[in-house]
Amino acid sequence: TGPRPGTHSSPGVVVGGTGAPGRPGAGAITICGTQFCLDGAPWYMYGASEYQSTKTIGIDYPSATIALARKARLNTIRIINFYNEGNPSVTPYDPSMWQRVDVMIADAKASGMHVDLGLADYRRILWKNCINPYTYDWGQFIHFVASRQNTVTGATYGSDKTIAFISLAGEPLPVGSHSFITPGGASCTITYSGQDLLHFYTRTLAQWQVGTTVLGNSGGLGYLNETKSGIPWQNIMALPTNRFCDIKTYGGMFAFMPTVAAYCHSINKPFIDEEYGWQQAMNDAQRAQAFHGTAVSLRANGAAGQAFWNLGEQMSPTGYDVGLGTPLTLASIEADAPAR
């Protein structure tokens, strides 16, 4: 069973061991200074999210998703948004939810790809149930994920070499109070400070590290270019358990990217752009140029990886999907793929 909503502490998490992570072994993604490595050689993460926007691509269609990813010459698939609403004591632990993730990871492994496993669904379900996700202790949920055994491959998530890293909960909103209506119709206000965010990432990434070998990461941070966001991004990125820096670059965030790159390199950490993209209202040729320009800029600033939003086949002016229906953009992504 899951944690009881409304509580703010949980027992210490121990996953398969005594504290320090073990050695990841051959085939696992590791940190080499400001780069990732695979079996001792530099490895550039090149991926996309697989948010299910049509009935052909996404978590319920792993074979088609992996096939499209391979056509785009991606080496990583970002698994996110596989549950949305429900009871935070039940839904995040539902075997049927996680069996879908198992299959996607297994298919990625069979194709020689890696996975960025996003855990922000847990934050969303807490939020929608009016539980402050940054003061609530995630310990029991982290233990559940780290100790889960894949029903297809038999691998334990916390040491699964196919999982390049977990992304905890990126893009926190600027600090302060946020009011909204819950799915049940109740009014709710959640308030948190920059210190709350720092404590959250400190506590939760430390919980992930215990007994695991898969890299842990905050998830892509956004709003850093906004002077009043209040997000202590340098402190969060500097955490020893936050194994690399991670941003999302919509709007003014891309212009802020070199600032993040310089800071992360100054503390000898890799940085990645975990999410960027443009709507299809921009024509295919213009999008292709935008994607290419992003790849060039990120590599010029020493990025260790990038992942776009979103791999899919939905065609809509407001959609972000890249697939067979956007051939020029897809070709640009193929052409910019790293050699390894």
GROMACS .gro file of C-alpha atoms in nm:
model
  340
    1THR     CA    1   0.000   0.000   0.000
    2GLY     CA    2   0.105   0.360  -0.048
    3PRO     CA    3   0.160   0.640   0.201
    4ARG     CA    4  -0.130   0.794   0.385
    5PRO     CA    5  -0.209   1.138   0.235
    6GLY     CA    6  -0.155   1.423   0.472
    7THR     CA    7   0.141   1.275   0.659
    8HIS     CA    8   0.479   1.443   0.632
    9SER     CA    9   0.729   1.181   0.736
   10SER     CA   10   0.812   0.822   0.662
   11PRO     CA   11   1.068   0.566   0.771
   12GLY     CA   12   1.414   0.579   0.617
   13VAL     CA   13   1.434   0.414   0.279
   14VAL     CA   14   1.664   0.118   0.232
   15VAL     CA   15   1.667  -0.044  -0.108
   16GLY     CA   16   1.871  -0.359  -0.131
   17GLY     CA   17   2.153  -0.245   0.088
   18THR     CA   18   2.327  -0.034   0.341
   19GLY     CA   19   2.353   0.319   0.213
   20ALA     CA   20   2.613   0.390  -0.054
   21PRO     CA   21   2.519   0.300  -0.410
   22GLY     CA   22   2.697   0.006  -0.566
   23ARG     CA   23   2.888  -0.007  -0.892
   24PRO     CA   24   2.660   0.020  -1.195
   25GLY     CA   25   2.854  -0.225  -1.414
   26ALA     CA   26   2.877  -0.268  -1.791
   27GLY     CA   27   2.597  -0.121  -2.001
   28ALA     CA   28   2.497   0.143  -1.746
   29ILE     CA   29   2.511   0.518  -1.796
   30THR     CA   30   2.765   0.686  -1.569
   31ILE     CA   31   2.902   1.035  -1.508
   32CYS     CA   32   3.243   1.127  -1.653
   33GLY     CA   33   3.312   1.484  -1.546
   34THR     CA   34   3.083   1.705  -1.754
   35GLN     CA   35   2.973   1.420  -1.981
   36PHE     CA   36   2.784   1.093  -1.962
   37CYS     CA   37   2.968   0.772  -2.037
   38LEU     CA   38   2.860   0.429  -2.154
   39ASP     CA   39   3.115   0.155  -2.089
   40GLY     CA   40   3.387   0.414  -2.044
   41ALA     CA   41   3.321   0.604  -2.370
   42PRO     CA   42   3.142   0.942  -2.398
   43TRP     CA   43   2.768   0.902  -2.455
   44TYR     CA   44   2.542   1.188  -2.562
   45MET     CA   45   2.180   1.147  -2.452
   46TYR     CA   46   1.954   1.209  -2.752
   47GLY     CA   47   1.589   1.155  -2.678
   48ALA     CA   48   1.226   1.257  -2.673
   49SER     CA   49   0.924   1.232  -2.448
   50GLU     CA   50   0.652   0.986  -2.545
   51TYR     CA   51   0.346   1.159  -2.404
   52GLN     CA   52   0.048   0.976  -2.556
   53SER     CA   53  -0.126   1.226  -2.780
   54THR     CA   54  -0.278   0.978  -3.028
   55LYS     CA   55  -0.383   0.615  -3.027
   56THR     CA   56  -0.069   0.510  -3.211
   57ILE     CA   57   0.223   0.635  -3.002
   58GLY     CA   58   0.281   0.634  -2.627
   59ILE     CA   59   0.296   0.413  -2.323
   60ASP     CA   60   0.024   0.178  -2.453
   61TYR     CA   61   0.197   0.136  -2.790
   62PRO     CA   62   0.557   0.058  -2.700
   63SER     CA   63   0.658  -0.118  -3.023
   64ALA     CA   64   0.537   0.167  -3.245
   65THR     CA   65   0.691   0.425  -3.012
   66ILE     CA   66   1.030   0.258  -3.010
   67ALA     CA   67   1.017   0.209  -3.389
   68LEU     CA   68   0.955   0.582  -3.442
   69ALA     CA   69   1.228   0.667  -3.192
   70ARG     CA   70   1.476   0.449  -3.377
   71LYS     CA   71   1.379   0.608  -3.708
   72ALA     CA   72   1.459   0.946  -3.551
   73ARG     CA   73   1.794   0.794  -3.441
   74LEU     CA   74   1.717   0.856  -3.075
   75ASN     CA   75   1.900   0.663  -2.805
   76THR     CA   76   1.670   0.754  -2.514
   77ILE     CA   77   1.295   0.757  -2.456
   78ARG     CA   78   1.152   0.972  -2.177
   79ILE     CA   79   0.868   0.792  -1.999
   80ILE     CA   80   0.620   1.032  -1.836
   81ASN     CA   81   0.252   1.092  -1.767
   82PHE     CA   82   0.145   0.730  -1.724
   83TYR     CA   83  -0.105   0.816  -1.453
   84ASN     CA   84  -0.288   1.138  -1.388
   85GLU     CA   85  -0.566   1.150  -1.132
   86GLY     CA   86  -0.673   0.919  -0.853
   87ASN     CA   87  -0.602   0.832  -0.493
   88PRO     CA   88  -0.238   0.907  -0.402
   89SER     CA   89  -0.238   0.610  -0.165
   90VAL     CA   90  -0.343   0.370  -0.441
   91THR     CA   91  -0.294   0.492  -0.798
   92PRO     CA   92   0.088   0.544  -0.789
   93TYR     CA   93   0.126   0.182  -0.674
   94ASP     CA   94  -0.123   0.023  -0.915
   95PRO     CA   95   0.046  -0.277  -1.083
   96SER     CA   96  -0.146  -0.218  -1.405
   97MET     CA   97   0.008   0.129  -1.434
   98TRP     CA   98   0.360   0.001  -1.387
   99GLN     CA   99   0.325  -0.303  -1.611
  100ARG     CA  100   0.290  -0.060  -1.903
  101VAL     CA  101   0.617   0.103  -1.799
  102ASP     CA  102   0.778  -0.241  -1.769
  103VAL     CA  103   0.697  -0.318  -2.132
  104MET     CA  104   0.825   0.017  -2.260
  105ILE     CA  105   1.153  -0.031  -2.073
  106ALA     CA  106   1.183  -0.387  -2.204
  107ASP     CA  107   1.122  -0.276  -2.563
  108ALA     CA  108   1.376   0.003  -2.524
  109LYS     CA  109   1.630  -0.247  -2.395
  110ALA     CA  110   1.565  -0.484  -2.685
  111SER     CA  111   1.635  -0.198  -2.927
  112GLY     CA  112   1.955  -0.090  -2.755
  113MET     CA  113   1.801   0.227  -2.615
  114HIS     CA  114   1.794   0.379  -2.269
  115VAL     CA  115   1.515   0.536  -2.065
  116ASP     CA  116   1.469   0.861  -1.876
  117LEU     CA  117   1.210   0.760  -1.616
  118GLY     CA  118   1.005   1.060  -1.502
  119LEU     CA  119   0.846   1.044  -1.156
  120ALA     CA  120   0.660   1.376  -1.166
  121ASP     CA  121   0.323   1.199  -1.195
  122TYR     CA  122   0.348   1.148  -0.819
  123ARG     CA  123   0.384   1.522  -0.764
  124ARG     CA  124   0.082   1.588  -0.985
  125ILE     CA  125  -0.143   1.341  -0.806
  126LEU     CA  126  -0.045   1.488  -0.468
  127TRP     CA  127  -0.108   1.838  -0.598
  128LYS     CA  128  -0.449   1.748  -0.738
  129ASN     CA  129  -0.541   1.607  -0.398
  130CYS     CA  130  -0.435   1.932  -0.228
  131ILE     CA  131  -0.124   1.780  -0.070
  132ASN     CA  132   0.185   2.001  -0.087
  133PRO     CA  133   0.426   1.782  -0.287
  134TYR     CA  134   0.732   1.970  -0.165
  135THR     CA  135   0.671   1.929   0.208
  136TYR     CA  136   0.525   1.577   0.186
  137ASP     CA  137   0.779   1.298   0.229
  138TRP     CA  138   0.805   1.078  -0.082
  139GLY     CA  139   1.007   0.809   0.092
  140GLN     CA  140   0.764   0.521   0.057
  141PHE     CA  141   0.698   0.597  -0.310
  142ILE     CA  142   1.070   0.621  -0.387
  143HIS     CA  143   1.126   0.287  -0.215
  144PHE     CA  144   0.845   0.137  -0.423
  145VAL     CA  145   0.994   0.254  -0.754
  146ALA     CA  146   1.354   0.167  -0.669
  147SER     CA  147   1.267  -0.185  -0.555
  148ARG     CA  148   1.015  -0.262  -0.833
  149GLN     CA  149   1.104  -0.566  -1.041
  150ASN     CA  150   1.027  -0.538  -1.411
  151THR     CA  151   0.771  -0.808  -1.494
  152VAL     CA  152   0.919  -0.853  -1.843
  153THR     CA  153   1.297  -0.836  -1.793
  154GLY     CA  154   1.323  -0.925  -1.424
  155ALA     CA  155   1.550  -0.626  -1.360
  156THR     CA  156   1.504  -0.415  -1.047
  157TYR     CA  157   1.440  -0.052  -1.135
  158GLY     CA  158   1.702   0.085  -0.895
  159SER     CA  159   1.978  -0.108  -1.072
  160ASP     CA  160   1.831  -0.148  -1.421
  161LYS     CA  161   2.101  -0.051  -1.673
  162THR     CA  162   1.836   0.036  -1.933
  163ILE     CA  163   1.720   0.323  -1.709
  164ALA     CA  164   1.978   0.594  -1.773
  165PHE     CA  165   1.842   0.802  -1.486
  166ILE     CA  166   1.527   0.901  -1.301
  167SER     CA  167   1.396   1.257  -1.324
  168LEU     CA  168   1.228   1.342  -0.997
  169ALA     CA  169   0.995   1.636  -1.060
  170GLY     CA  170   1.110   1.906  -1.297
  171GLU     CA  171   0.972   2.249  -1.375
  172PRO     CA  172   0.845   2.351  -1.030
  173LEU     CA  173   0.632   2.664  -1.054
  174PRO     CA  174   0.780   2.985  -0.911
  175VAL     CA  175   0.773   2.991  -0.532
  176GLY     CA  176   0.474   3.138  -0.354
  177SER     CA  177   0.106   3.048  -0.334
  178HIS     CA  178  -0.085   2.872  -0.609
  179SER     CA  179  -0.464   2.844  -0.594
  180PHE     CA  180  -0.668   2.603  -0.803
  181ILE     CA  181  -0.977   2.385  -0.807
  182THR     CA  182  -0.920   2.013  -0.751
  183PRO     CA  183  -1.078   1.756  -0.988
  184GLY     CA  184  -1.333   1.697  -0.712
  185GLY     CA  185  -1.435   2.063  -0.718
  186ALA     CA  186  -1.269   2.176  -0.397
  187SER     CA  187  -1.077   2.502  -0.369
  188CYS     CA  188  -0.714   2.460  -0.275
  189THR     CA  189  -0.406   2.675  -0.218
  190ILE     CA  190  -0.055   2.530  -0.198
  191THR     CA  191   0.227   2.750  -0.073
  192TYR     CA  192   0.598   2.678  -0.069
  193SER     CA  193   0.925   2.864  -0.044
  194GLY     CA  194   1.260   2.829  -0.214
  195GLN     CA  195   1.385   2.659   0.101
  196ASP     CA  196   1.098   2.409   0.077
  197LEU     CA  197   1.208   2.323  -0.277
  198LEU     CA  198   1.570   2.281  -0.172
  199HIS     CA  199   1.471   2.059   0.121
  200PHE     CA  200   1.248   1.853  -0.108
  201TYR     CA  201   1.519   1.781  -0.364
  202THR     CA  202   1.779   1.725  -0.090
  203ARG     CA  203   1.562   1.475   0.098
  204THR     CA  204   1.412   1.291  -0.198
  205LEU     CA  205   1.724   1.253  -0.411
  206ALA     CA  206   1.904   1.120  -0.105
  207GLN     CA  207   1.625   0.866  -0.063
  208TRP     CA  208   1.670   0.755  -0.424
  209GLN     CA  209   2.044   0.713  -0.389
  210VAL     CA  210   2.027   0.463  -0.104
  211GLY     CA  211   2.114   0.122  -0.245
  212THR     CA  212   2.056   0.215  -0.610
  213THR     CA  213   2.294   0.245  -0.904
  214VAL     CA  214   2.068   0.434  -1.146
  215LEU     CA  215   2.150   0.804  -1.157
  216GLY     CA  216   1.912   1.041  -0.978
  217ASN     CA  217   1.825   1.389  -1.101
  218SER     CA  218   1.593   1.674  -1.007
  219GLY     CA  219   1.420   1.683  -1.345
  220GLY     CA  220   1.441   1.979  -1.581
  221LEU     CA  221   1.415   2.314  -1.405
  222GLY     CA  222   1.235   2.604  -1.571
  223TYR     CA  223   1.150   2.969  -1.496
  224LEU     CA  224   1.513   3.032  -1.399
  225ASN     CA  225   1.528   3.332  -1.631
  226GLU     CA  226   1.252   3.500  -1.428
  227THR     CA  227   1.412   3.711  -1.157
  228LYS     CA  228   1.120   3.663  -0.917
  229SER     CA  229   1.085   3.286  -0.957
  230GLY     CA  230   1.257   3.228  -0.624
  231ILE     CA  231   1.386   2.886  -0.733
  232PRO     CA  232   1.730   2.823  -0.574
  233TRP     CA  233   1.850   2.651  -0.887
  234GLN     CA  234   2.223   2.668  -0.817
  235ASN     CA  235   2.176   2.510  -0.473
  236ILE     CA  236   1.956   2.238  -0.621
  237MET     CA  237   2.198   2.161  -0.903
  238ALA     CA  238   2.493   2.155  -0.663
  239LEU     CA  239   2.341   1.881  -0.445
  240PRO     CA  240   2.578   1.581  -0.451
  241THR     CA  241   2.284   1.344  -0.500
  242ASN     CA  242   2.161   1.550  -0.797
  243ARG     CA  243   2.401   1.384  -1.036
  244PHE     CA  244   2.375   1.633  -1.321
  245CYS     CA  245   2.205   1.961  -1.411
  246ASP     CA  246   1.879   1.955  -1.601
  247ILE     CA  247   1.671   2.232  -1.758
  248LYS     CA  248   1.372   2.283  -1.988
  249THR     CA  249   1.402   2.558  -2.245
  250TYR     CA  250   1.080   2.718  -2.356
  251GLY     CA  251   1.064   3.092  -2.421
  252GLY     CA  252   1.336   3.289  -2.246
  253MET     CA  253   1.482   2.979  -2.085
  254PHE     CA  254   1.684   2.897  -2.397
  255ALA     CA  255   1.866   3.230  -2.379
  256PHE     CA  256   1.942   3.146  -2.013
  257MET     CA  257   2.089   2.808  -2.110
  258PRO     CA  258   2.453   2.930  -2.141
  259THR     CA  259   2.434   3.064  -1.784
  260VAL     CA  260   2.331   2.720  -1.658
  261ALA     CA  261   2.597   2.553  -1.873
  262ALA     CA  262   2.872   2.773  -1.732
  263TYR     CA  263   2.760   2.715  -1.374
  264CYS     CA  264   2.731   2.338  -1.411
  265HIS     CA  265   3.069   2.308  -1.575
  266SER     CA  266   3.217   2.521  -1.295
  267ILE     CA  267   3.106   2.252  -1.047
  268ASN     CA  268   3.217   1.974  -1.283
  269LYS     CA  269   2.870   1.841  -1.364
  270PRO     CA  270   2.703   1.758  -1.695
  271PHE     CA  271   2.397   1.950  -1.802
  272ILE     CA  272   2.112   1.847  -2.031
  273ASP     CA  273   1.809   2.010  -2.187
  274GLU     CA  274   1.537   1.760  -2.100
  275GLU     CA  275   1.256   1.933  -2.285
  276TYR     CA  276   1.216   2.182  -2.568
  277GLY     CA  277   0.990   2.209  -2.871
  278TRP     CA  278   0.772   2.420  -3.100
  279GLN     CA  279   0.411   2.396  -3.205
  280GLN     CA  280   0.317   2.277  -3.550
  281ALA     CA  281   0.167   2.621  -3.621
  282MET     CA  282   0.526   2.699  -3.717
  283ASN     CA  283   0.562   2.538  -4.058
  284ASP     CA  284   0.764   2.220  -4.096
  285ALA     CA  285   1.066   2.388  -4.255
  286GLN     CA  286   1.086   2.651  -3.979
  287ARG     CA  287   1.051   2.388  -3.709
  288ALA     CA  288   1.330   2.186  -3.870
  289GLN     CA  289   1.556   2.491  -3.853
  290ALA     CA  290   1.460   2.556  -3.491
  291PHE     CA  291   1.540   2.198  -3.389
  292HIS     CA  292   1.872   2.210  -3.572
  293GLY     CA  293   1.964   2.544  -3.416
  294THR     CA  294   1.890   2.404  -3.071
  295ALA     CA  295   2.112   2.102  -3.129
  296VAL     CA  296   2.397   2.322  -3.250
  297SER     CA  297   2.367   2.565  -2.957
  298LEU     CA  298   2.344   2.296  -2.693
  299ARG     CA  299   2.653   2.117  -2.818
  300ALA     CA  300   2.842   2.445  -2.854
  301ASN     CA  301   2.771   2.503  -2.484
  302GLY     CA  302   2.894   2.157  -2.387
  303ALA     CA  303   2.562   1.988  -2.320
  304ALA     CA  304   2.564   1.619  -2.229
  305GLY     CA  305   2.225   1.551  -2.381
  306GLN     CA  306   1.891   1.676  -2.508
  307ALA     CA  307   1.533   1.554  -2.541
  308PHE     CA  308   1.248   1.717  -2.729
  309TRP     CA  309   0.876   1.736  -2.667
  310ASN     CA  310   0.718   1.530  -2.820
  311LEU     CA  311   0.752   1.210  -3.021
  312GLY     CA  312   0.412   1.141  -3.174
  313GLU     CA  313   0.179   1.149  -3.472
  314GLN     CA  314  -0.082   1.404  -3.367
  315MET     CA  315  -0.132   1.676  -3.628
  316SER     CA  316  -0.264   2.003  -3.483
  317PRO     CA  317  -0.151   2.367  -3.504
  318THR     CA  318  -0.119   2.369  -3.123
  319GLY     CA  319   0.049   2.029  -3.109
  320TYR     CA  320   0.418   1.970  -3.048
  321ASP     CA  321   0.446   1.623  -3.198
  322VAL     CA  322   0.726   1.522  -3.430
  323GLY     CA  323   0.668   1.217  -3.647
  324LEU     CA  324   0.600   1.098  -3.997
  325GLY     CA  325   0.353   1.385  -4.049
  326THR     CA  326   0.635   1.639  -3.999
  327PRO     CA  327   0.898   1.497  -4.237
  328LEU     CA  328   1.134   1.795  -4.247
  329THR     CA  329   1.151   1.825  -3.869
  330LEU     CA  330   1.195   1.450  -3.835
  331ALA     CA  331   1.476   1.457  -4.094
  332SER     CA  332   1.648   1.740  -3.907
  333ILE     CA  333   1.642   1.536  -3.585
  334GLU     CA  334   1.779   1.232  -3.768
  335ALA     CA  335   2.058   1.438  -3.924
  336ASP     CA  336   2.165   1.586  -3.587
  337ALA     CA  337   2.181   1.252  -3.406
  338PRO     CA  338   2.514   1.176  -3.239
  339ALA     CA  339   2.735   0.903  -3.379
  340ARG     CA  340   2.688   0.712  -3.051
   0.00000   0.00000   0.00000
